[in-house]
Amino acid sequence: MSTSIDGDSPSMRPGPEDDGAGDDYDAGYDLEGNRVGDRDDDLGPEDSGAVWLHEEIQRRIAAGRRASKGRHSRHEVASSTTSISYVPRHSTATPGPGALPPEPVSTPARGLPRVPAAWSSPDPTTRIPPVRPTAGPGATPDARPAAEGPAPRVEGHRRTMLAGGVAKVPVDDQGAPPPYRSGDLHGVRKARLDAVPIVPGDPDAPDPDPHESMDSRRVRVVLSERRGGARPVRTVVDVQEGTGVGELLRSNLIGAQLAVALRFAVGTALALGALPVLFAVFPEIGRTELLGLRVPWLLLGLLVYPFLVLVGLWHTRTAERVEQNFADHVQD
Amino acid sequence: MPVMSIEAISALVAMALVAIASAVIGSLGVRVARSTSDFLVASRTVGPTANAGAISGEYLSAASFLGIAGLILRDGVDALWYPVGFTAGYLALVLFVAAPLRRSGAYTVPDFAEARLRSRTLRKICTVFVAVIGWLYLLPQLQGAGLTLTTVTGLPSWVGMVASAVVVVATVVLGGMRSITFVQAFQYWLKLTAVVVPATIAVIFFVSDARTFNREAPPQFPERTTVDVRTDVTLQVEESVLVIYDGIPVSWEPGSYVVAAGSRLEFGGGAKVPVVAGAPVEDADWLVPYAGDREGGLLGTYSLIIALFLGTMGLPHVLVRFYTNPDGRAARRTAVIVLAMLGVFYVAVTLVGALSRLYNPQLLVSGDTDAAVLLLPAAVLGSGWAGALLGALVAAGAWAAFLSTSSGLIVSIAGVLSTDVLRSGKVRDFRLAAVIAGAAPLALSLTVTRLDFSEAVGLVFAVAASTFCPLLVLGIWWRGLTDRGAIAGVLVGGLLSAGAVALALTGRVGDGTLAVLLYRPALVTVPAAFLVMAVVSSLTRKRRPADTEQVMLRMHAPERLGLSRDRLAERLRSAGR
């Protein structure tokens, strides 16, 4: 991920699902960061063991590398990668690809689940809150074999999910849902749930209760949550709870930010810190005039301030880009 | 100086107006805040520009407003490192602290220490250092108020110190500073005006003059001048000069002379100016860096740069301000805007300081170089109404500088004292704490000799850089930090630097490398604090808090991931709307 510092923000989502550009929230930088909830490979990496984790890391690194090449080069590649790892898991739960019309590219209303207009006969079961069920450690062991099955087309698969609204896979749970959730996360999840109306009487709709939704771990809801924003995506859970991928992402973020900060600090320190020595070693600098001013006065009295402002601006931009990359990786 | 001249009265009126305007803006702001149901959340919506104005207003103290120009007048180009360091400190803040600190949710250093390392002991130690740093920083502010009052009215300086301490504590106690953001922002623009206007006028006069700095001679008195010496000074004379010493004409041959406090010296127009010991005498030396064997030299410069660059992030009243930003991004942007605002201000201050050497050379005799900004208007425009008006503006600016920094400091010290020492959130205890916070430095300021403002502030920055800078930087960026390591590092850095400051304040420090390091201890104490912190933390590896990873993630992850509690509250609110 650190390779993508200088690139554009990565977006590893399938291309046709791109949202409209108008739905960013306040900051305006997360047009690409709002792909929440429809990427299967965000599912807990820990539940499939070390091999899966390794694949996941490789894939993310590869995606990050691709992302640094530029906005246009990466969509197709990224989407194909995603498709392969994405689809088969659902193939255990869904009838199959290609049965329904293509998924409309829509811009759903903010915060509300909505059935896309182009989709005929909206089934009430689709009106599902965008619960993103989260799996704790040790969950969904059945995902593993599915992940290696043949890969149907992504669209078809999604459509299926749309039609079903919820694809609920029975999870042969080994015990209760993971008990530990940090307070933060819990709060955030609850917040999202509260914010979304739930259609009563929908038998398949997951209960907003977090425990309940944890039980129906395989629930996927694709509608409506195209929003970015503060949403605890699966990967966010990873990142926060110290799972393998989360650990990698997190140390990458802090490492990248530290590298950026140090680079700017060392550069500035060298530029400014060299001046006293230069002045002392070459006294003639102090007698040279430039633009009618002695060079030390010109440098220290005037030019140093725009220099500092520019360094600050440049760093702010760089650091924000690192953050965006991180958020995109996590939310995708 | 005549008591209660027109200048004096107009300056007093201007200072009173500043105090009243601040109180009015403050009370209006309080009303606004109270009408908002949630004061805290409302205060988090301060945008980068407004917040940057408030930070700059709070940060530009008497040391910046008066002290830097005085140092430039005396020491020349070497003194430019002070404003550069004061400004560059905000760059360090942008690079290492601003956004993560805002995201951590902590709003004071003790709070941050406890949130990150889960140690009550560390929190208490940090509380002590907040008070120490705040009091040391208040010291030059009070003395600056005293000097301002003495310079413009001729009253003894203790009157100014006591009066100003009372004004500031009263303002804080009566709650007028609660809407501190508006007041501080107003005071920034007032201060900027009060420096830019005289600087511009002086530059215009300078350009129309044929004078130059580049002369192999001491500065000259532009006209017949009387100098009142208020503290003992040692003067260096390079060319023989005629002086009327307490009414008796004498001729000073080249050499150095000790003039006792209370003496009155008179010089004729065009006479060469004797200069206080330790400062460059000739203009040509003053123009170039490290001319002659100037005090400190390279070692002092580097130690100063380290102290100022790293000390800004440890100032208690600065950190609080970043909490009022809506998010980490805004915190970074705020700091960048602060960089620009400080830059504009310091360019003007530099001009004032340099031109004072032409227009106010008598300050080099009395040693009261800190009064340069205050006296420039009269020196340039004469003692007519224009000079009086401009002088009043400058006095108002100095008063604003003093008020804003002092009230910010007293608010943060009192906040820490009332929550961590008095241990109750009651308003009555906060008021008591505010009185304590103001009384301690007042007592100190009445007893210790006055250092140059910027020198004194430099010492404070050294303490901040040796204690809170390592704590913040390592706490934010290194997961290996432990409470034991932090405590050890803060204590080592704090005791070393505070000890050096105490020694320096006694004024009995000789010359040589050791003296330079006592005056400017950061070069030694900052690396020592970092080193101790890292080594002890490595030795106590097992004491790392269990939630280190979560806390660090929250500090670094952008808000849109929804990891921070504040963000959650905002989003809930917007969802409910």
Short mmCIF file of C-alpha atoms in Angstrom, two decimals, chain A residues 25-27 29-30 33 110 180 184 187-188 191-192 195 229-231 236 239-241 247 250-251 253-254 257-258 261-262 264-265 268 272-277 279-280 286-287 294 296-297 300-302 304-305 308-309 311-313 315-316 319-320 323-324 326-328 330-331, chain B residues 72 76-77 80-81 83-84 87-88 91 94-96 99 103 214 284 286-290 298 301-302 305 309 327 329-330 332-333 336 339-344 346-347 350 354 476-477 479 549-550 552-554 556-565 567-568 570-572 575:
data_model
loop_
_atom_site.label_atom_id
_atom_site.label_comp_id
_atom_site.label_asym_id
_atom_site.label_seq_id
_atom_site.Cartn_x
_atom_site.Cartn_y
_atom_site.Cartn_z
CA TYR A 25 -20.27 13.20 1.38
CA ASP A 26 -18.96 16.37 2.84
CA ALA A 27 -15.27 16.05 2.27
CA TYR A 29 -12.60 13.08 -1.47
CA ASP A 30 -14.34 9.84 -1.10
CA GLY A 33 -14.30 5.27 -1.08
CA ARG A 110 -28.65 8.71 0.85
CA TYR A 180 -15.63 -9.10 21.89
CA ASP A 184 -16.44 2.10 19.32
CA GLY A 187 -21.50 2.00 18.64
CA VAL A 188 -20.86 2.74 15.04
CA ALA A 191 -25.65 3.87 14.64
CA ARG A 192 -25.85 2.72 11.09
CA ALA A 195 -30.29 5.20 10.79
CA GLY A 229 -18.93 7.63 5.35
CA ALA A 230 -18.37 6.19 8.71
CA ARG A 231 -19.39 2.68 8.17
CA VAL A 236 -12.67 -1.92 9.11
CA VAL A 239 -8.30 -3.35 10.87
CA GLN A 240 -9.62 -2.52 14.25
CA GLU A 241 -9.47 -5.93 15.77
CA GLU A 247 -2.63 -5.62 11.02
CA ARG A 250 -2.76 -0.62 9.83
CA SER A 251 0.98 -0.88 10.06
CA LEU A 253 -0.88 3.27 7.19
CA ILE A 254 1.18 4.31 10.17
CA GLN A 257 2.41 8.37 7.29
CA LEU A 258 5.55 8.26 9.39
CA ALA A 261 6.29 13.04 7.93
CA LEU A 262 9.93 12.12 8.38
CA PHE A 264 9.31 16.32 5.05
CA ALA A 265 10.88 16.93 8.45
CA THR A 268 13.07 20.97 6.01
CA LEU A 272 17.04 25.29 7.35
CA GLY A 273 19.69 23.59 9.42
CA ALA A 274 22.32 24.01 6.76
CA LEU A 275 21.99 27.78 6.87
CA PRO A 276 23.80 28.52 10.16
CA VAL A 277 26.75 26.37 9.12
CA PHE A 279 26.70 31.42 7.17
CA ALA A 280 29.47 30.59 9.59
CA GLY A 286 26.42 37.52 4.66
CA ARG A 287 27.92 40.27 2.52
CA ARG A 294 21.62 40.82 2.24
CA PRO A 296 20.72 36.04 5.14
CA TRP A 297 18.11 38.73 5.72
CA LEU A 300 15.49 34.31 7.09
CA GLY A 301 13.43 37.46 7.08
CA LEU A 302 11.25 36.81 4.08
CA VAL A 304 11.56 31.20 4.79
CA TYR A 305 7.88 31.85 5.48
CA LEU A 308 7.35 26.76 5.34
CA VAL A 309 3.80 27.30 4.12
CA VAL A 311 6.08 22.52 2.78
CA GLY A 312 3.07 22.42 5.07
CA LEU A 313 0.63 22.44 2.15
CA HIS A 315 2.68 17.57 3.33
CA THR A 316 -1.01 18.02 3.99
CA ALA A 319 -0.75 12.81 4.04
CA GLU A 320 -4.35 13.14 2.94
CA GLU A 323 -5.25 8.42 4.25
CA GLN A 324 -7.49 8.18 1.23
CA PHE A 326 -5.94 3.54 3.25
CA ALA A 327 -9.63 4.23 3.48
CA ASP A 328 -10.21 3.05 -0.06
CA VAL A 330 -10.30 -0.75 3.74
CA GLN A 331 -13.68 0.15 2.40
CA ILE B 72 16.57 42.05 15.97
CA GLY B 76 20.70 41.67 13.97
CA VAL B 77 20.39 38.78 11.59
CA LEU B 80 15.93 36.11 12.92
CA TRP B 81 16.10 32.52 14.06
CA PRO B 83 10.64 34.14 14.44
CA VAL B 84 11.73 31.41 12.04
CA THR B 87 6.87 29.61 12.85
CA ALA B 88 8.61 26.36 11.98
CA LEU B 91 5.37 22.85 10.67
CA VAL B 94 1.53 19.72 11.04
CA LEU B 95 3.97 16.93 10.30
CA PHE B 96 3.77 14.93 13.49
CA ALA B 99 -4.20 15.35 12.82
CA ARG B 103 -8.33 12.19 16.18
CA ASN B 214 25.80 49.25 5.79
CA ALA B 284 28.12 46.30 9.39
CA TRP B 286 24.98 43.67 12.88
CA LEU B 287 24.11 42.95 9.27
CA VAL B 288 26.05 39.71 8.92
CA PRO B 289 25.63 36.41 10.78
CA TYR B 290 28.07 35.43 13.50
CA LEU B 298 26.52 28.22 16.13
CA THR B 301 21.62 28.80 17.22
CA TYR B 302 21.17 25.08 16.76
CA ILE B 305 16.22 25.96 16.56
CA PHE B 309 10.93 23.72 16.31
CA ASP B 327 -11.63 16.56 12.18
CA ARG B 329 -7.95 17.00 8.13
CA ALA B 330 -9.15 20.37 9.32
CA ARG B 332 -3.78 19.91 9.51
CA ARG B 333 -5.20 22.66 7.35
CA VAL B 336 -0.91 25.36 7.60
CA LEU B 339 1.99 29.08 9.26
CA ALA B 340 0.91 31.68 6.73
CA MET B 341 -0.57 34.01 9.34
CA LEU B 342 2.52 33.86 11.50
CA GLY B 343 4.71 34.43 8.48
CA VAL B 344 2.96 37.67 7.55
CA TYR B 346 6.84 38.08 11.56
CA VAL B 347 7.88 39.72 8.32
CA THR B 350 11.37 41.92 11.34
CA ALA B 354 15.55 46.41 11.74
CA ILE B 476 1.63 8.93 18.26
CA TRP B 477 4.11 7.08 16.10
CA ARG B 479 3.56 1.49 19.47
CA GLU B 549 -3.28 -0.93 18.41
CA GLN B 550 -6.81 0.40 18.60
CA MET B 552 -3.05 4.16 17.36
CA LEU B 553 -5.43 3.20 14.61
CA ARG B 554 -7.95 5.74 15.81
CA HIS B 556 -4.21 7.70 12.20
CA ALA B 557 -7.25 6.44 10.36
CA PRO B 558 -9.27 9.07 8.53
CA GLU B 559 -12.59 9.92 10.09
CA ARG B 560 -14.63 8.58 7.22
CA LEU B 561 -13.93 5.06 8.40
CA GLY B 562 -16.06 5.86 11.36
CA LEU B 563 -13.66 4.79 14.04
CA SER B 564 -13.80 7.89 16.13
CA ARG B 565 -16.50 8.69 18.59
CA ARG B 567 -17.42 11.54 14.10
CA LEU B 568 -20.08 9.16 15.14
CA GLU B 570 -21.88 14.10 14.10
CA ARG B 571 -23.12 11.48 11.74
CA LEU B 572 -25.86 10.48 14.09
CA ALA B 575 -28.85 11.22 10.16
#
